[in-house]
Coordinates of C-alpha atoms and ligand atoms in Angstrom, one line a residue:
M198 CA 195.2 -71.9 -151.1
N199 CA 197.0 -73.7 -148.3
R200 CA 195.0 -76.0 -146.1
I201 CA 195.0 -77.0 -142.5
N202 CA 195.0 -80.6 -141.5
I203 CA 192.2 -81.4 -139.1
T204 CA 192.3 -85.1 -138.8
N205 CA 194.1 -87.9 -140.8
D206 CA 191.5 -87.7 -143.5
L207 CA 190.1 -84.2 -143.2
S208 CA 191.5 -80.7 -144.0
F209 CA 190.0 -77.3 -144.1
S210 CA 190.8 -74.4 -146.5
R211 CA 192.8 -71.7 -144.7
I212 CA 190.0 -69.3 -145.4
V213 CA 186.5 -70.5 -144.5
Y214 CA 183.2 -69.2 -145.9
G215 CA 180.6 -68.5 -143.1
M216 CA 176.9 -68.8 -143.8
W217 CA 175.4 -67.0 -140.8
R218 CA 174.1 -64.2 -143.0
L219 CA 173.0 -66.5 -145.9
G220 CA 169.3 -65.9 -145.2
D221 CA 169.9 -62.1 -145.0
D222 CA 170.9 -61.9 -148.6
E223 CA 168.1 -60.5 -150.8
D224 CA 168.8 -63.4 -153.2
T225 CA 168.6 -66.8 -151.5
S226 CA 167.8 -68.6 -154.7
V227 CA 169.5 -72.0 -155.4
G228 CA 171.4 -70.4 -158.3
H229 CA 172.8 -67.6 -156.2
V230 CA 173.8 -69.8 -153.3
Q231 CA 175.6 -72.1 -155.8
A232 CA 177.3 -69.0 -157.4
K233 CA 178.6 -68.1 -154.0
I234 CA 179.9 -71.6 -153.4
E235 CA 181.5 -71.7 -156.9
A236 CA 183.2 -68.3 -156.3
C237 CA 184.7 -69.8 -153.1
L238 CA 185.8 -73.0 -154.8
T239 CA 187.5 -71.1 -157.6
Q240 CA 189.8 -69.6 -155.0
G241 CA 190.3 -72.9 -153.1
I242 CA 187.9 -72.0 -150.3
T243 CA 186.2 -75.3 -149.7
T244 CA 185.1 -75.1 -146.0
M245 CA 181.6 -73.8 -145.3
D246 CA 180.6 -72.8 -141.8
Q247 CA 177.0 -73.3 -140.7
A248 CA 175.0 -73.6 -137.5
D249 CA 171.6 -75.0 -136.8
I250 CA 170.4 -71.6 -135.5
Y251 CA 171.6 -69.5 -138.5
G252 CA 168.8 -67.7 -140.3
G253 CA 166.3 -68.7 -137.5
Y254 CA 167.1 -72.4 -138.1
E255 CA 166.7 -72.0 -141.9
A256 CA 170.2 -71.3 -143.3
E257 CA 171.1 -75.0 -143.3
E258 CA 168.1 -75.6 -145.6
V259 CA 169.0 -72.7 -147.9
L260 CA 172.4 -74.4 -148.4
G261 CA 170.7 -77.9 -148.6
N262 CA 168.5 -76.7 -151.4
A263 CA 171.5 -75.6 -153.4
L264 CA 173.3 -78.9 -152.7
K265 CA 170.3 -80.9 -153.7
A266 CA 170.1 -79.1 -157.0
A267 CA 173.9 -79.5 -157.6
P268 CA 174.9 -82.7 -155.7
A269 CA 178.4 -82.6 -157.2
L270 CA 179.2 -79.7 -154.9
K271 CA 178.9 -81.9 -151.9
D272 CA 182.2 -83.7 -152.7
Q273 CA 184.0 -80.4 -153.1
I274 CA 183.2 -78.9 -149.8
E275 CA 183.6 -79.5 -146.1
I276 CA 180.7 -78.6 -143.9
V277 CA 181.1 -77.3 -140.3
T278 CA 177.9 -76.9 -138.4
K279 CA 177.0 -76.2 -134.7
C280 CA 174.3 -76.9 -132.2
D281 CA 173.3 -76.3 -128.6
I282 CA 171.6 -72.8 -128.9
V283 CA 167.9 -73.0 -128.5
A284 CA 166.1 -69.8 -129.3
P285 CA 162.4 -69.3 -129.4
M286 CA 162.0 -69.2 -133.1
G287 CA 161.6 -71.7 -136.0
R288 CA 161.4 -75.3 -134.8
Y289 CA 161.9 -74.1 -131.2
A290 CA 159.2 -71.4 -131.4
D291 CA 157.6 -72.9 -128.2
A292 CA 160.7 -72.3 -126.1
R293 CA 160.0 -70.0 -123.1
V294 CA 163.5 -68.7 -123.0
K295 CA 166.7 -68.7 -125.1
Y296 CA 168.9 -71.4 -123.6
Y297 CA 171.8 -73.9 -124.3
D298 CA 171.2 -77.6 -124.6
T299 CA 174.2 -80.0 -124.6
S300 CA 172.1 -83.0 -123.6
R301 CA 172.4 -86.3 -125.6
A302 CA 168.9 -86.0 -126.8
H303 CA 169.3 -82.5 -128.2
I304 CA 172.7 -83.2 -129.9
L305 CA 171.4 -86.3 -131.5
A306 CA 168.3 -84.6 -132.8
S307 CA 170.3 -81.6 -134.0
V308 CA 172.7 -83.8 -136.0
D309 CA 169.7 -85.5 -137.7
H310 CA 168.1 -82.1 -138.5
S311 CA 171.3 -80.8 -139.9
L312 CA 171.9 -83.9 -142.1
R313 CA 168.4 -83.7 -143.4
L314 CA 168.2 -80.0 -144.0
M315 CA 171.6 -79.8 -145.8
D316 CA 170.8 -83.0 -147.7
I317 CA 174.1 -84.7 -146.7
D318 CA 174.9 -88.0 -145.1
K319 CA 177.8 -86.8 -143.0
I320 CA 178.8 -83.6 -141.2
D321 CA 182.5 -83.0 -141.5
T322 CA 182.7 -81.1 -138.2
L323 CA 180.1 -80.5 -135.5
L324 CA 180.8 -77.8 -133.0
I325 CA 179.2 -77.1 -129.6
H326 CA 178.2 -73.5 -130.4
R327 CA 178.4 -71.8 -126.9
P328 CA 179.6 -73.1 -123.5
D329 CA 176.6 -74.4 -121.6
P330 CA 176.6 -73.5 -117.9
M331 CA 174.4 -76.6 -117.3
M332 CA 176.7 -79.0 -119.3
D333 CA 177.1 -82.5 -117.9
H334 CA 180.5 -83.1 -119.5
H335 CA 180.2 -86.8 -119.2
E336 CA 176.9 -86.8 -121.1
T337 CA 178.0 -84.3 -123.7
G338 CA 181.5 -85.8 -124.2
A339 CA 180.0 -89.3 -124.6
T340 CA 177.5 -88.0 -127.1
L341 CA 180.1 -86.3 -129.2
D342 CA 182.1 -89.6 -129.2
E343 CA 178.9 -91.4 -130.1
V344 CA 178.1 -89.2 -133.1
V345 CA 181.6 -89.7 -134.4
A346 CA 181.4 -93.5 -133.9
S347 CA 178.0 -93.6 -135.6
G348 CA 179.6 -92.2 -138.8
K349 CA 177.2 -89.2 -138.9
V350 CA 179.9 -86.8 -137.9
R351 CA 183.6 -86.9 -138.9
S352 CA 185.1 -84.7 -136.2
V353 CA 183.9 -82.5 -133.3
G354 CA 185.0 -79.2 -131.8
V355 CA 183.7 -76.2 -129.9
S356 CA 183.0 -72.5 -130.3
N357 CA 183.4 -69.6 -127.8
F358 CA 185.0 -72.0 -125.3
K359 CA 187.4 -70.8 -122.6
L360 CA 190.3 -73.0 -121.5
H361 CA 188.3 -74.4 -118.6
D362 CA 185.3 -75.2 -120.8
W363 CA 187.6 -77.0 -123.2
T364 CA 189.5 -79.1 -120.6
L365 CA 186.2 -80.0 -118.9
L366 CA 184.6 -81.4 -122.0
Q367 CA 187.8 -82.9 -123.4
S368 CA 188.4 -84.8 -120.1
A369 CA 185.2 -86.8 -120.8
M370 CA 185.9 -87.7 -124.4
K371 CA 187.9 -90.2 -126.4
T372 CA 187.7 -88.1 -129.6
P373 CA 190.0 -85.1 -129.7
L374 CA 188.3 -81.7 -130.1
I375 CA 189.7 -80.4 -133.4
T376 CA 189.0 -76.6 -133.2
N377 CA 187.6 -73.8 -131.2
Q378 CA 185.8 -71.1 -133.2
I379 CA 186.2 -67.8 -131.4
E380 CA 185.8 -64.1 -132.2
L381 CA 189.2 -62.7 -133.4
S382 CA 189.9 -59.6 -135.5
L383 CA 191.4 -56.1 -135.3
T384 CA 188.3 -55.1 -133.4
A385 CA 188.2 -58.1 -131.1
H386 CA 191.9 -58.8 -130.4
Q387 CA 191.7 -59.6 -126.7
G388 CA 192.1 -63.3 -127.5
F389 CA 195.7 -62.7 -128.4
T390 CA 196.6 -61.7 -124.9
N391 CA 194.0 -63.2 -122.6
G392 CA 195.0 -66.8 -123.1
D393 CA 192.3 -67.8 -125.6
V394 CA 194.7 -68.1 -128.5
A395 CA 197.6 -69.3 -126.3
Y396 CA 196.0 -72.5 -125.0
L397 CA 195.0 -73.6 -128.5
Q398 CA 198.4 -72.7 -129.9
E399 CA 200.0 -74.7 -127.1
R400 CA 197.9 -77.7 -128.0
G401 CA 198.5 -77.3 -131.8
V402 CA 194.7 -76.8 -132.3
P403 CA 193.8 -74.7 -135.3
I404 CA 191.6 -71.8 -134.5
M405 CA 188.5 -70.6 -136.5
A406 CA 188.2 -66.8 -136.3
W407 CA 184.6 -65.6 -136.5
S408 CA 183.7 -62.0 -137.7
P409 CA 187.3 -61.3 -138.9
L410 CA 186.1 -57.9 -140.2
G411 CA 184.3 -57.2 -136.9
G412 CA 181.1 -58.1 -138.5
G413 CA 181.7 -55.3 -141.1
S414 CA 182.4 -52.5 -138.6
L415 CA 186.0 -52.5 -139.5
M416 CA 185.0 -51.7 -143.1
T417 CA 182.3 -49.2 -142.5
S418 CA 183.6 -47.1 -139.6
A419 CA 186.5 -44.6 -139.6
G420 CA 189.5 -44.5 -137.3
A421 CA 193.1 -45.2 -136.8
A422 CA 192.8 -49.0 -137.5
Q423 CA 191.1 -48.2 -140.8
D424 CA 193.8 -45.7 -141.7
A425 CA 196.5 -48.2 -141.0
L426 CA 194.6 -50.9 -143.0
A427 CA 194.3 -48.5 -146.0
K428 CA 198.0 -47.7 -146.0
V429 CA 199.0 -51.4 -146.2
A430 CA 196.2 -52.1 -148.6
A431 CA 197.5 -49.4 -151.0
D432 CA 201.0 -50.8 -150.8
H433 CA 199.7 -54.2 -151.9
G434 CA 196.9 -53.2 -154.3
V435 CA 194.2 -54.9 -152.3
D436 CA 191.3 -53.7 -150.2
N437 CA 191.2 -53.1 -146.5
A438 CA 189.5 -56.4 -145.8
A439 CA 192.3 -58.4 -147.4
V440 CA 194.8 -56.7 -145.0
A441 CA 192.5 -57.4 -142.0
V442 CA 192.4 -61.0 -142.9
A443 CA 196.2 -61.2 -143.7
W444 CA 196.7 -59.8 -140.1
L445 CA 195.0 -63.0 -138.8
L446 CA 196.8 -65.3 -141.2
A447 CA 200.2 -63.9 -140.2
H448 CA 199.8 -65.1 -136.7
P449 CA 201.6 -68.4 -136.0
A450 CA 198.6 -70.1 -134.3
N451 CA 197.1 -71.4 -137.6
I452 CA 194.1 -69.1 -137.6
M453 CA 191.3 -69.8 -140.2
P454 CA 189.3 -66.6 -140.8
V455 CA 185.6 -67.3 -141.3
M456 CA 184.4 -64.7 -143.8
G457 CA 180.7 -63.6 -143.8
T458 CA 180.2 -61.4 -146.9
N459 CA 177.1 -62.1 -149.0
N460 CA 178.5 -59.8 -151.8
L461 CA 179.6 -61.9 -154.8
N462 CA 182.3 -59.3 -155.8
R463 CA 183.7 -59.4 -152.3
I464 CA 183.6 -63.2 -152.2
N465 CA 185.5 -63.3 -155.5
T466 CA 188.4 -61.4 -153.8
L467 CA 188.6 -63.2 -150.5
S468 CA 191.9 -64.9 -151.3
D469 CA 193.5 -61.4 -151.9
A470 CA 194.6 -61.7 -148.3
F471 CA 197.4 -64.0 -149.5
K472 CA 198.8 -61.2 -151.6
V473 CA 199.7 -59.3 -148.5
S474 CA 203.1 -59.8 -146.9
M475 CA 202.8 -59.0 -143.2
D476 CA 206.1 -58.6 -141.4
R477 CA 206.2 -58.2 -137.6
Q478 CA 206.3 -54.4 -137.7
T479 CA 203.4 -54.1 -140.0
W480 CA 201.5 -56.5 -137.8
F481 CA 202.3 -54.3 -134.8
E482 CA 201.4 -51.1 -136.7
L483 CA 197.9 -52.5 -137.3
Y484 CA 197.7 -53.8 -133.7
T485 CA 198.8 -50.5 -132.3
A486 CA 196.2 -48.6 -134.4
A487 CA 193.5 -51.0 -133.1
L488 CA 194.7 -50.7 -129.5
G489 CA 194.8 -46.9 -129.9
T490 CA 198.1 -46.8 -128.1
E491 CA 201.5 -48.2 -128.4
V492 CA 202.2 -51.5 -126.6
P493 CA 203.6 -51.0 -123.1
Ligands
NAP725 N1 180.7 -69.2 -133.6 C1 180.0 -68.1 -133.4 O1 179.5 -67.8 -132.3 C2 179.9 -67.1 -134.5 C3 179.4 -65.8 -134.3 C4 179.3 -65.0 -135.4 C5 179.7 -65.4 -136.7 N2 180.2 -66.7 -136.8 C6 180.6 -67.2 -138.1 O2 181.5 -66.3 -138.7 C7 181.1 -65.9 -140.0 C8 181.5 -64.6 -140.3 O3 180.9 -63.6 -139.4 P1 180.6 -62.2 -140.0 O4 179.6 -62.3 -141.1 O5 180.2 -61.3 -138.8 O6 182.0 -61.8 -140.6 P2 182.7 -60.5 -141.2 O7 183.4 -61.0 -142.4 O8 183.5 -59.9 -140.1 O9 181.6 -59.5 -141.5 C9 180.7 -59.7 -142.6 C10 179.9 -58.4 -142.8 O10 180.8 -57.4 -143.1 C11 180.2 -56.8 -144.3 N3 181.4 -56.4 -145.1 C12 182.4 -57.1 -145.6 N4 183.2 -56.4 -146.4 C13 182.7 -55.2 -146.4 C14 183.1 -54.0 -147.0 N5 184.2 -54.0 -147.8 N6 182.4 -52.9 -146.9 C15 181.3 -53.0 -146.1 N7 180.8 -54.1 -145.5 C16 181.5 -55.2 -145.6 C17 179.4 -57.8 -145.0 O11 178.4 -57.2 -145.8 P3 178.2 -57.7 -147.3 O12 177.5 -59.0 -147.2 O13 177.4 -56.6 -147.9 O14 179.6 -57.8 -147.9 C18 178.8 -58.6 -143.8 O15 177.6 -57.9 -143.3 C19 179.6 -66.2 -140.0 O16 179.0 -66.4 -141.2 C20 179.5 -67.4 -139.1 O17 179.8 -68.5 -140.0 C21 180.3 -67.6 -135.8

């Protein structure tokens, strides 16, 4: 599997495995989590996407338990995690409202929680999960620089940021933001035309695409996009999901799809996306089907 250079000494696998749904799996045993990671590694998928809030602030620990039992896995994977969403559950059960916290105190505490829960001594990439309308960019920017300087975090980025959020935060930082994780798929394709992809492409910043299968809706519902996917899938001997992922991989902006399946059989075929050759007209056939109309 090809890789994307993130910094001088950090790269991500082109396909990333997301752990939002890790706790939803009926089997969250150490052995099963390890089996999922091994299935990824076999295909060259080494980058794992986490967030403090996943699984009600418990998914990081589910991963951590697996890593504690098989410490050798730690050197074979890169871990991305996120902070700033505070929801009234788990360790924040006392919160009166769901809110975002990009203060120094919250980021530092989140980093320490993530390190402890995942049983690691360094986070490869820390993302600010959602733009915070109360963000003091000087405080947040300095704190992100601080966690990198401390050695607890190797690189920092953001998620769901618009261009103005990105430039505001970056203007107060020494460390370059290395990615923006945004929703991108055949069901959420607006980013390709509203500037979200363009500003990152212009800066040469690789993009992490969350819910690349529309959170599963692309696989479970019927429609023109599904028909178009099925046609390309049949031509290549792969399933519809592989084509939906190939559609993102084909874009020149260095998009890294973050896959969320808990199903071991599906995990085993995540790299099938690379079997699909996606020429421009095929890309537009799928895009047209998703739009429901030909491009103007
Ligand atoms: N930064 C953010 O704000 C943000 C937001 C959302 C997600 N994320 C990240 O993105 C990752 C992926 O998100 P996602 O889980 O929504 O991605 P996804 O890959 O679009 O959707 C995964 C869902 O689709 C289902 N699915 C996959 N293939 C299927 C098939 N062939 N037939 C039926 N169902 C199928 C899966 O069910 P099975 O498990 O049964 O296969 C799972 O429920 C998350 O884990 C997280 O790391 C980030």
